[in-house]
Amino acid sequence: MVVKLQRPILVGGLGLSFSLWMLQSWHHSIMQVGEFSLLSALAVGGGLWLFQQNRPKNSLEQLDAIFVDRAAVESAITKTEAVINQLAQEAENHTALEILREQVAQLLLELDRQKIKVAVTGGKSVGKSTLIQVLKQNLETQNLVSLEETAPLFREAGDNSDAAILAEVAKSDFVLFLTNSDLTDSEFQTLQQLKAANQPTILVLNKQDQYLVDESASILLSLKQRMQGNVVATATSPIAIKVRKHEADGSVQEWMEQPAPDIQQLTQQLDEVLAQQGQRLVWVTTMRKASLLKVEAKNWLNGTRRDRATPIIEQYQWIAAAAAFANPVPALDILATAAINAQMVMDLGNIYQQKFSLEQAQIVAGTMGSLMLKLGLVELSTKAISTILKSNAVTFVAGGVVQGVSAAYLTRVGGLSLVEYFQQQEIVIDSGTNLNLENLRQTLQKVFGQNQQMGFLQGFVKQGMKRLLPEVQQVEVVGVQKAVG
């Protein structure tokens, strides 16, 4: 007689015996306790039934939620080409152009790719290599798939290599994300990123044989609840079990036996997806690559435009400073009434393909000035600049210095905010003054926050003093500072 001793089987046997005992207990207690025990029994039985029914959703359901066809992908590639062509038009000799054009040409070839790329990823020691070996031996569609293991994720706190690994994962058509326990926060966040990127993914609970049956079931249920399906449990390299053979002469022989890998549910899902949705997987990936390439090209284009916009902003900020210094006005009226800012709006709009007439530019400048007032940015900046200038009496008493530096600072914030706002728009859009006020408000707050650090303000005030005060007065200022020091 051969007996295999394996912990899960023992637990399963005990569980069955316990269930039979409970059934008998309920039978005897129903007459005594009544309806409550019967309902409890039904509730427990119903809960067990629901647990059995709570199997991972088929991975095809995730794909069905992503609408994409060949025409949509070709349209996305065309839009990406348009951004690259715009970059070529504005920066003919840009160093990135050759690579960008090669990549967009490759996207067109990708549309007819036959081999499906599956990335196998996860943390350290979760069984990625072993899973790939087992899948290569068991997948019916192995001739259609390329299994690629990534470097381990989550190796060190603050390690930025995870971003590079996920960038490689984004180039695959399907992802097997392995874990050997309940999800850590890092694992959960990474899975959410994959979901947000429309990356079809199966979460694989590997090494489930290392847990007791009830522990494994509990972890699996938790994963299903958090991920809402697409979770499969496997044991790619099950723990060896002890086999005991009782001979006729009463002797006993024992040896260790290696069970076969438990990956049937995973291979079934993968085979189904690859066979039925292979072409669609390729289209989804190509669409994702086109979007990423478009973002990359747009970043290069925005960088080129920003290089042209920065000198313009600096020019107008000092023009505004000189005007406010020569003719001091109440600080709260600086941006709302200055025609200088309207001209800056026109010049910046030309760089970002936003064609404004003078009247339209005045409306935009007025809108920005009004938003700055409502957000309290004018008052905050003026107080901060006044505080810095009060540190020496000569500059503070000089008429219009506070107004001049404040005008320059607010013009700078307004210009940088426009640049940030324009960069968020599509590359080719119609001209006009239809601003998204909520987006513009958020952008103003963001840019103001980036430019209100004390170190920056002190340097900016110093630049303003050099431009606004005569050389003689600058010498006096230095003398006062030395005397105070």
Short mmCIF file of C-alpha atoms in Angstrom, two decimals:
data_model
loop_
_atom_site.label_atom_id
_atom_site.label_comp_id
_atom_site.label_asym_id
_atom_site.label_seq_id
_atom_site.Cartn_x
_atom_site.Cartn_y
_atom_site.Cartn_z
CA MET A 1 0.00 0.00 0.00
CA VAL A 2 1.35 3.42 -0.98
CA VAL A 3 0.38 6.43 1.13
CA LYS A 4 1.16 10.01 0.13
CA LEU A 5 1.49 12.35 3.06
CA GLN A 6 0.71 15.93 2.13
CA ARG A 7 -0.47 18.64 4.47
CA PRO A 8 -3.28 20.04 2.27
CA ILE A 9 -4.76 16.56 1.84
CA LEU A 10 -4.70 16.03 5.59
CA VAL A 11 -6.39 19.37 6.16
CA GLY A 12 -8.91 18.56 3.47
CA GLY A 13 -9.72 15.23 5.15
CA LEU A 14 -10.14 16.90 8.51
CA GLY A 15 -12.33 19.52 6.89
CA LEU A 16 -14.58 16.86 5.38
CA SER A 17 -14.89 15.05 8.71
CA PHE A 18 -15.65 18.32 10.45
CA SER A 19 -18.33 19.12 7.86
CA LEU A 20 -20.01 15.76 8.37
CA TRP A 21 -19.93 16.25 12.14
CA MET A 22 -21.44 19.73 11.74
CA LEU A 23 -24.19 18.32 9.50
CA GLN A 24 -25.06 15.74 12.13
CA SER A 25 -24.97 18.38 14.87
CA TRP A 26 -27.31 20.65 12.90
CA HIS A 27 -29.69 17.72 12.34
CA HIS A 28 -29.93 17.04 16.09
CA SER A 29 -30.06 20.69 17.06
CA ILE A 30 -32.71 21.84 14.59
CA MET A 31 -35.44 20.29 16.69
CA GLN A 32 -34.02 21.93 19.83
CA VAL A 33 -32.95 25.35 18.65
CA GLY A 34 -35.32 25.73 15.77
CA GLU A 35 -35.32 28.12 12.91
CA PHE A 36 -32.18 30.06 13.93
CA SER A 37 -29.88 27.06 13.48
CA LEU A 38 -31.48 26.18 10.17
CA LEU A 39 -30.97 29.69 8.87
CA SER A 40 -27.39 29.65 10.12
CA ALA A 41 -26.75 26.42 8.30
CA LEU A 42 -28.23 27.84 5.12
CA ALA A 43 -26.15 30.99 5.48
CA VAL A 44 -22.92 29.02 5.92
CA GLY A 45 -23.78 26.73 3.04
CA GLY A 46 -24.73 29.68 0.86
CA GLY A 47 -21.49 31.44 1.74
CA LEU A 48 -19.48 28.36 0.76
CA TRP A 49 -21.38 28.14 -2.50
CA LEU A 50 -20.75 31.81 -3.28
CA PHE A 51 -17.07 31.38 -2.55
CA GLN A 52 -16.90 28.54 -5.07
CA GLN A 53 -18.70 30.69 -7.62
CA ASN A 54 -16.33 33.62 -7.04
CA ARG A 55 -13.82 32.50 -9.61
CA PRO A 56 -11.54 34.95 -11.47
CA LYS A 57 -13.23 36.82 -14.24
CA ASN A 58 -12.16 35.73 -17.68
CA SER A 59 -9.38 37.95 -18.95
CA LEU A 60 -11.39 38.57 -22.10
CA GLU A 61 -13.75 40.74 -20.05
CA GLN A 62 -10.96 43.23 -19.40
CA LEU A 63 -10.21 43.41 -23.11
CA ASP A 64 -13.89 43.85 -23.96
CA ALA A 65 -13.88 47.05 -21.90
CA ILE A 66 -11.18 48.53 -24.16
CA PHE A 67 -12.68 49.61 -27.47
CA VAL A 68 -10.03 49.68 -30.17
CA ASP A 69 -9.88 48.64 -33.79
CA ARG A 70 -7.40 49.08 -36.61
CA ALA A 71 -8.94 52.37 -37.75
CA ALA A 72 -8.64 53.86 -34.26
CA VAL A 73 -5.00 52.83 -34.02
CA GLU A 74 -4.20 54.27 -37.45
CA SER A 75 -5.86 57.53 -36.39
CA ALA A 76 -3.71 57.66 -33.25
CA ILE A 77 -0.57 57.10 -35.30
CA THR A 78 -1.60 59.90 -37.66
CA LYS A 79 -2.00 62.30 -34.73
CA THR A 80 1.42 61.31 -33.44
CA GLU A 81 2.89 61.98 -36.89
CA ALA A 82 1.29 65.42 -36.86
CA VAL A 83 3.12 66.35 -33.66
CA ILE A 84 6.43 65.08 -35.05
CA ASN A 85 5.88 67.07 -38.26
CA GLN A 86 5.14 70.18 -36.20
CA LEU A 87 8.40 69.68 -34.33
CA ALA A 88 10.23 69.37 -37.66
CA GLN A 89 8.60 72.58 -38.86
CA GLU A 90 9.60 74.56 -35.76
CA ALA A 91 13.00 72.92 -35.14
CA GLU A 92 14.23 71.55 -38.45
CA ASN A 93 17.48 70.14 -37.07
CA HIS A 94 16.16 68.81 -33.77
CA THR A 95 18.24 65.87 -32.52
CA ALA A 96 15.19 63.75 -31.65
CA LEU A 97 13.53 63.91 -35.06
CA GLU A 98 15.29 60.93 -36.65
CA ILE A 99 14.49 58.58 -33.76
CA LEU A 100 10.88 59.79 -33.53
CA ARG A 101 10.33 59.17 -37.23
CA GLU A 102 11.81 55.68 -36.99
CA GLN A 103 9.52 54.88 -34.08
CA VAL A 104 6.37 56.07 -35.82
CA ALA A 105 7.30 54.01 -38.90
CA GLN A 106 7.70 50.98 -36.64
CA LEU A 107 4.20 51.53 -35.26
CA LEU A 108 2.72 50.98 -38.72
CA LEU A 109 4.56 47.67 -38.98
CA GLU A 110 3.34 46.68 -35.50
CA LEU A 111 -0.27 46.57 -36.69
CA ASP A 112 0.29 43.24 -38.43
CA ARG A 113 2.55 41.62 -35.83
CA GLN A 114 1.69 37.96 -35.18
CA LYS A 115 3.75 37.15 -32.07
CA ILE A 116 2.09 38.15 -28.79
CA LYS A 117 4.44 39.56 -26.14
CA VAL A 118 3.65 38.52 -22.57
CA ALA A 119 5.61 40.20 -19.76
CA VAL A 120 6.12 38.18 -16.58
CA THR A 121 6.80 40.62 -13.77
CA GLY A 122 6.64 41.02 -10.00
CA GLY A 123 8.86 41.33 -6.98
CA LYS A 124 11.92 39.31 -6.06
CA SER A 125 11.67 35.50 -5.62
CA VAL A 126 8.03 35.16 -6.67
CA GLY A 127 8.75 32.44 -9.26
CA LYS A 128 8.90 34.33 -12.57
CA SER A 129 11.57 32.16 -14.20
CA THR A 130 9.95 28.90 -13.12
CA LEU A 131 6.54 30.02 -14.37
CA ILE A 132 7.96 30.81 -17.79
CA GLN A 133 9.60 27.37 -18.01
CA VAL A 134 6.36 25.63 -17.06
CA LEU A 135 4.22 27.73 -19.41
CA LYS A 136 6.49 26.95 -22.36
CA GLN A 137 5.80 23.26 -21.76
CA ASN A 138 2.05 23.55 -21.23
CA LEU A 139 0.63 26.36 -23.38
CA GLU A 140 -1.23 25.14 -26.45
CA THR A 141 -0.63 28.51 -28.10
CA GLN A 142 3.09 28.66 -27.30
CA ASN A 143 3.89 29.24 -30.99
CA LEU A 144 1.91 32.50 -30.78
CA VAL A 145 3.52 33.88 -27.65
CA SER A 146 6.83 35.33 -26.50
CA LEU A 147 7.28 35.14 -22.71
CA GLU A 148 9.62 37.83 -21.38
CA GLU A 149 10.75 38.05 -17.76
CA THR A 150 11.43 41.49 -16.29
CA ALA A 151 13.93 42.43 -13.62
CA PRO A 152 12.50 42.22 -10.08
CA LEU A 153 10.36 45.14 -8.95
CA PHE A 154 10.48 46.80 -5.51
CA ARG A 155 14.13 45.98 -4.85
CA GLU A 156 15.11 49.01 -2.77
CA ALA A 157 13.28 51.94 -1.25
CA GLY A 158 13.66 54.94 -3.54
CA ASP A 159 15.00 52.79 -6.39
CA ASN A 160 13.86 54.48 -9.60
CA SER A 161 14.56 51.39 -11.70
CA ASP A 162 10.91 50.38 -11.25
CA ALA A 163 9.90 53.12 -13.67
CA ALA A 164 12.27 51.74 -16.31
CA ILE A 165 10.92 48.21 -15.78
CA LEU A 166 7.32 49.39 -16.11
CA ALA A 167 8.26 51.28 -19.27
CA GLU A 168 9.39 47.96 -20.74
CA VAL A 169 6.24 46.25 -19.49
CA ALA A 170 4.19 48.88 -21.33
CA LYS A 171 5.60 47.54 -24.62
CA SER A 172 4.10 44.10 -24.01
CA ASP A 173 0.64 42.93 -25.06
CA PHE A 174 -0.25 41.09 -21.87
CA VAL A 175 1.07 41.01 -18.31
CA LEU A 176 1.36 38.23 -15.77
CA PHE A 177 1.94 39.93 -12.43
CA LEU A 178 3.20 37.47 -9.82
CA THR A 179 2.90 37.66 -6.06
CA ASN A 180 3.24 34.97 -3.40
CA SER A 181 1.13 36.62 -0.69
CA ASP A 182 -1.52 39.26 -0.18
CA LEU A 183 -0.65 42.49 -1.98
CA THR A 184 1.70 45.05 -0.51
CA ASP A 185 0.90 48.71 -1.10
CA SER A 186 3.65 48.93 -3.74
CA GLU A 187 2.25 45.93 -5.61
CA PHE A 188 -1.29 47.32 -5.48
CA GLN A 189 -0.20 50.74 -6.77
CA THR A 190 1.72 49.13 -9.62
CA LEU A 191 -1.31 47.06 -10.61
CA GLN A 192 -3.42 50.21 -10.58
CA GLN A 193 -0.92 51.85 -12.93
CA LEU A 194 -1.19 48.92 -15.32
CA LYS A 195 -4.98 49.14 -15.17
CA ALA A 196 -4.94 52.88 -15.85
CA ALA A 197 -2.71 52.25 -18.88
CA ASN A 198 -5.23 49.72 -20.27
CA GLN A 199 -2.66 46.95 -19.89
CA PRO A 200 -4.46 43.56 -19.88
CA THR A 201 -3.19 41.79 -16.75
CA ILE A 202 -3.65 38.58 -14.78
CA LEU A 203 -2.62 38.65 -11.15
CA VAL A 204 -1.01 35.32 -10.32
CA LEU A 205 -0.89 34.10 -6.72
CA ASN A 206 2.08 31.76 -7.06
CA LYS A 207 3.40 29.26 -4.51
CA GLN A 208 -0.06 28.74 -3.08
CA ASP A 209 1.06 25.29 -1.87
CA GLN A 210 3.13 27.00 0.81
CA TYR A 211 -0.07 27.85 2.68
CA LEU A 212 -2.69 25.79 4.43
CA VAL A 213 -5.85 25.37 2.39
CA ASP A 214 -7.85 27.89 4.42
CA GLU A 215 -4.97 30.39 4.37
CA SER A 216 -4.59 30.11 0.60
CA ALA A 217 -8.35 30.51 0.12
CA SER A 218 -8.38 33.59 2.35
CA ILE A 219 -5.53 35.26 0.46
CA LEU A 220 -7.09 34.42 -2.90
CA LEU A 221 -10.44 35.86 -1.82
CA SER A 222 -8.74 39.04 -0.62
CA LEU A 223 -6.93 39.42 -3.95
CA LYS A 224 -10.15 38.92 -5.90
CA GLN A 225 -11.96 41.52 -3.84
CA ARG A 226 -9.18 44.11 -4.24
CA MET A 227 -8.57 43.45 -7.94
CA GLN A 228 -12.19 42.61 -8.93
CA GLY A 229 -11.30 39.46 -10.83
CA ASN A 230 -8.44 38.41 -13.11
CA VAL A 231 -6.74 36.52 -10.27
CA VAL A 232 -5.39 32.99 -10.64
CA ALA A 233 -3.65 30.76 -8.07
CA THR A 234 -0.74 28.56 -9.18
CA ALA A 235 1.97 26.33 -7.81
CA THR A 236 4.70 26.20 -10.44
CA SER A 237 7.09 24.22 -8.26
CA PRO A 238 5.00 22.44 -5.61
CA ILE A 239 6.55 21.33 -2.35
CA ALA A 240 7.69 17.72 -2.54
CA ILE A 241 5.49 15.29 -0.64
CA LYS A 242 6.56 12.24 1.33
CA VAL A 243 5.38 8.90 -0.05
CA ARG A 244 5.24 5.86 2.28
CA LYS A 245 4.89 2.29 0.96
CA HIS A 246 3.96 -0.60 3.27
CA GLU A 247 5.42 -3.86 2.05
CA ALA A 248 3.85 -7.31 2.59
CA ASP A 249 6.61 -8.25 5.01
CA GLY A 250 5.71 -5.34 7.26
CA SER A 251 8.59 -3.11 6.19
CA VAL A 252 8.00 0.51 5.20
CA GLN A 253 9.73 2.44 2.44
CA GLU A 254 9.62 6.25 2.23
CA TRP A 255 10.69 8.70 -0.47
CA MET A 256 9.97 12.28 -1.62
CA GLU A 257 7.85 12.77 -4.72
CA GLN A 258 7.53 15.97 -6.76
CA PRO A 259 3.90 16.81 -7.69
CA ALA A 260 3.14 18.19 -11.13
CA PRO A 261 2.84 22.00 -11.41
CA ASP A 262 -0.63 23.38 -10.77
CA ILE A 263 -1.14 25.94 -13.56
CA GLN A 264 -4.17 24.57 -15.39
CA GLN A 265 -6.42 27.57 -14.73
CA LEU A 266 -3.74 30.01 -15.85
CA THR A 267 -2.90 28.17 -19.06
CA GLN A 268 -6.60 27.87 -19.86
CA GLN A 269 -7.09 31.64 -19.55
CA LEU A 270 -3.94 32.46 -21.51
CA ASP A 271 -4.73 30.02 -24.31
CA GLU A 272 -8.24 31.46 -24.59
CA VAL A 273 -7.02 35.07 -24.71
CA LEU A 274 -4.20 34.44 -27.17
CA ALA A 275 -6.34 32.37 -29.51
CA GLN A 276 -9.39 34.63 -29.55
CA GLN A 277 -8.01 38.12 -28.99
CA GLY A 278 -4.43 38.03 -30.28
CA GLN A 279 -4.97 40.66 -32.96
CA ARG A 280 -6.84 42.92 -30.60
CA LEU A 281 -4.03 42.67 -28.05
CA VAL A 282 -1.60 43.89 -30.71
CA TRP A 283 -3.87 46.83 -31.56
CA VAL A 284 -4.25 47.83 -27.91
CA THR A 285 -0.46 47.77 -27.46
CA THR A 286 0.14 49.73 -30.65
CA MET A 287 -2.40 52.32 -29.53
CA ARG A 288 -0.63 52.62 -26.19
CA LYS A 289 2.77 52.98 -27.88
CA ALA A 290 1.37 55.65 -30.22
CA SER A 291 0.05 57.61 -27.25
CA LEU A 292 3.38 57.38 -25.43
CA LEU A 293 5.28 58.43 -28.55
CA LYS A 294 2.94 61.37 -29.03
CA VAL A 295 3.61 62.50 -25.45
CA GLU A 296 7.36 62.19 -26.04
CA ALA A 297 7.19 64.20 -29.26
CA LYS A 298 4.99 66.80 -27.62
CA ASN A 299 7.47 67.15 -24.75
CA TRP A 300 10.26 67.82 -27.24
CA LEU A 301 8.07 70.35 -29.04
CA ASN A 302 7.08 72.05 -25.80
CA GLY A 303 10.74 72.22 -24.78
CA THR A 304 11.59 73.94 -28.05
CA ARG A 305 8.73 76.38 -27.65
CA ARG A 306 9.61 77.07 -24.03
CA ASP A 307 13.15 77.98 -25.06
CA ARG A 308 11.64 80.60 -27.37
CA ALA A 309 9.05 81.74 -24.82
CA THR A 310 11.39 82.29 -21.85
CA PRO A 311 13.26 85.30 -23.32
CA ILE A 312 9.93 86.87 -24.30
CA ILE A 313 8.59 86.54 -20.74
CA GLU A 314 11.79 88.04 -19.32
CA GLN A 315 11.62 90.90 -21.79
CA TYR A 316 8.04 91.81 -20.88
CA GLN A 317 8.53 91.37 -17.14
CA TRP A 318 11.22 94.09 -17.12
CA ILE A 319 9.21 96.32 -19.46
CA ALA A 320 6.31 96.04 -17.00
CA ALA A 321 8.71 96.76 -14.13
CA ALA A 322 10.03 99.92 -15.78
CA ALA A 323 6.52 101.15 -16.60
CA ALA A 324 5.25 100.60 -13.04
CA PHE A 325 8.39 102.14 -11.55
CA ALA A 326 8.10 105.28 -13.68
CA ASN A 327 4.37 105.66 -13.08
CA PRO A 328 3.50 103.98 -9.76
CA VAL A 329 -0.09 102.76 -9.52
CA PRO A 330 -1.88 100.87 -6.77
CA ALA A 331 -0.38 97.38 -6.66
CA LEU A 332 -3.74 95.68 -7.14
CA ASP A 333 -4.18 97.33 -10.54
CA ILE A 334 -0.80 96.36 -11.97
CA LEU A 335 -1.75 93.30 -13.98
CA ALA A 336 -5.38 94.10 -14.70
CA THR A 337 -4.66 97.43 -16.45
CA ALA A 338 -1.28 96.87 -18.12
CA ALA A 339 -1.43 96.69 -21.92
CA ILE A 340 2.05 95.22 -21.79
CA ASN A 341 0.67 91.88 -20.69
CA ALA A 342 -1.77 91.79 -23.59
CA GLN A 343 1.13 92.12 -26.02
CA MET A 344 2.94 89.31 -24.20
CA VAL A 345 -0.17 87.14 -24.55
CA MET A 346 -0.10 87.71 -28.31
CA ASP A 347 3.60 86.86 -28.64
CA LEU A 348 3.32 83.72 -26.53
CA GLY A 349 0.18 82.71 -28.40
CA ASN A 350 2.07 82.90 -31.70
CA ILE A 351 4.68 80.46 -30.37
CA TYR A 352 2.02 77.96 -29.27
CA GLN A 353 -0.15 78.29 -32.40
CA GLN A 354 -2.76 80.33 -30.53
CA LYS A 355 -3.50 83.30 -32.77
CA PHE A 356 -4.92 86.17 -30.71
CA SER A 357 -5.98 89.58 -31.94
CA LEU A 358 -5.06 92.53 -29.71
CA GLU A 359 -8.62 92.68 -28.41
CA GLN A 360 -8.63 88.94 -27.64
CA ALA A 361 -5.23 89.22 -25.96
CA GLN A 362 -6.53 92.03 -23.74
CA ILE A 363 -9.42 89.80 -22.68
CA VAL A 364 -7.01 86.98 -21.80
CA ALA A 365 -4.72 89.36 -19.87
CA GLY A 366 -7.69 90.84 -18.03
CA THR A 367 -9.00 87.38 -17.18
CA MET A 368 -5.65 86.36 -15.76
CA GLY A 369 -5.38 89.59 -13.76
CA SER A 370 -8.85 89.02 -12.33
CA LEU A 371 -7.97 85.45 -11.38
CA MET A 372 -4.78 86.61 -9.67
CA LEU A 373 -6.78 89.09 -7.62
CA LYS A 374 -9.38 86.50 -6.61
CA LEU A 375 -6.71 83.99 -5.66
CA GLY A 376 -4.87 86.57 -3.59
CA LEU A 377 -1.66 86.16 -5.56
CA VAL A 378 -1.18 89.90 -6.11
CA GLU A 379 -1.44 90.72 -2.44
CA LEU A 380 0.78 87.83 -1.37
CA SER A 381 3.53 88.64 -3.83
CA THR A 382 3.48 92.36 -3.03
CA LYS A 383 3.76 91.70 0.71
CA ALA A 384 6.64 89.28 0.19
CA ILE A 385 8.53 91.71 -2.03
CA SER A 386 7.88 94.59 0.38
CA THR A 387 9.27 92.51 3.25
CA ILE A 388 12.48 91.84 1.32
CA LEU A 389 12.88 95.49 0.31
CA LYS A 390 12.29 96.72 3.87
CA SER A 391 15.58 95.13 4.84
CA ASN A 392 17.29 98.31 3.64
CA ALA A 393 15.81 101.76 3.84
CA VAL A 394 17.26 103.21 0.65
CA THR A 395 15.52 100.80 -1.70
CA PHE A 396 12.27 100.85 0.23
CA VAL A 397 11.86 104.63 0.14
CA ALA A 398 12.72 104.77 -3.56
CA GLY A 399 9.40 105.57 -5.21
CA GLY A 400 7.84 102.79 -7.28
CA VAL A 401 10.39 100.06 -6.48
CA VAL A 402 7.81 97.82 -4.81
CA GLN A 403 5.36 98.40 -7.65
CA GLY A 404 8.02 97.87 -10.29
CA VAL A 405 9.37 94.61 -8.89
CA SER A 406 5.82 93.38 -8.18
CA ALA A 407 4.78 94.14 -11.76
CA ALA A 408 7.77 92.21 -13.08
CA TYR A 409 7.09 89.27 -10.79
CA LEU A 410 3.37 89.05 -11.62
CA THR A 411 4.08 89.40 -15.33
CA ARG A 412 6.53 86.54 -15.04
CA VAL A 413 3.99 84.37 -13.19
CA GLY A 414 1.36 85.23 -15.79
CA GLY A 415 3.68 84.39 -18.68
CA LEU A 416 4.84 81.10 -17.21
CA SER A 417 1.23 80.19 -16.43
CA LEU A 418 0.24 80.79 -20.03
CA VAL A 419 3.10 78.64 -21.22
CA GLU A 420 2.06 75.85 -18.84
CA TYR A 421 -1.57 76.21 -19.92
CA PHE A 422 -0.75 76.16 -23.64
CA GLN A 423 1.43 73.07 -23.18
CA GLN A 424 -1.57 71.17 -21.86
CA GLN A 425 -3.54 71.81 -25.04
CA GLU A 426 -3.53 69.78 -28.22
CA ILE A 427 -0.78 70.80 -30.64
CA VAL A 428 -3.08 71.94 -33.43
CA ILE A 429 -6.25 73.70 -32.23
CA ASP A 430 -8.34 76.63 -33.39
CA SER A 431 -7.46 80.14 -32.37
CA GLY A 432 -9.65 82.00 -29.96
CA THR A 433 -10.15 83.14 -26.39
CA ASN A 434 -12.13 80.17 -25.11
CA LEU A 435 -10.06 79.60 -22.00
CA ASN A 436 -10.80 76.86 -19.52
CA LEU A 437 -10.93 79.08 -16.45
CA GLU A 438 -10.70 76.20 -13.97
CA ASN A 439 -7.57 74.83 -15.66
CA LEU A 440 -6.10 78.33 -15.86
CA ARG A 441 -6.83 78.92 -12.16
CA GLN A 442 -5.11 75.68 -11.18
CA THR A 443 -2.17 76.50 -13.42
CA LEU A 444 -1.76 79.96 -11.88
CA GLN A 445 -1.73 78.50 -8.38
CA LYS A 446 0.79 75.86 -9.40
CA VAL A 447 3.18 78.29 -11.10
CA PHE A 448 2.85 80.81 -8.27
CA GLY A 449 3.76 78.09 -5.77
CA GLN A 450 6.81 77.15 -7.82
CA ASN A 451 8.03 80.76 -7.90
CA GLN A 452 7.37 81.96 -4.35
CA GLN A 453 10.30 80.35 -2.54
CA MET A 454 12.21 82.95 -0.55
CA GLY A 455 15.51 82.18 -2.24
CA PHE A 456 14.02 82.80 -5.68
CA LEU A 457 12.23 85.98 -4.56
CA GLN A 458 15.40 87.43 -3.06
CA GLY A 459 17.29 86.81 -6.27
CA PHE A 460 14.45 88.25 -8.33
CA VAL A 461 14.27 91.38 -6.17
CA LYS A 462 18.03 91.81 -6.56
CA GLN A 463 17.67 91.65 -10.34
CA GLY A 464 14.85 94.18 -10.20
CA MET A 465 16.89 96.60 -8.11
CA LYS A 466 19.76 96.49 -10.59
CA ARG A 467 17.40 97.33 -13.43
CA LEU A 468 15.29 99.96 -11.69
CA LEU A 469 17.71 101.90 -9.50
CA PRO A 470 20.44 104.21 -10.85
CA GLU A 471 24.05 103.09 -10.48
CA VAL A 472 24.70 105.80 -7.86
CA GLN A 473 21.84 104.57 -5.72
CA GLN A 474 23.05 101.00 -6.13
CA VAL A 475 26.37 102.05 -4.63
CA GLU A 476 24.52 103.67 -1.74
CA VAL A 477 22.52 100.52 -1.18
CA VAL A 478 25.66 98.40 -1.01
CA GLY A 479 27.17 100.92 1.43
CA VAL A 480 24.12 100.76 3.68
CA GLN A 481 24.13 96.96 3.59
CA LYS A 482 27.82 96.89 4.58
CA ALA A 483 27.21 99.38 7.37
CA VAL A 484 24.30 97.37 8.68
CA GLY A 485 26.33 94.17 8.40
#
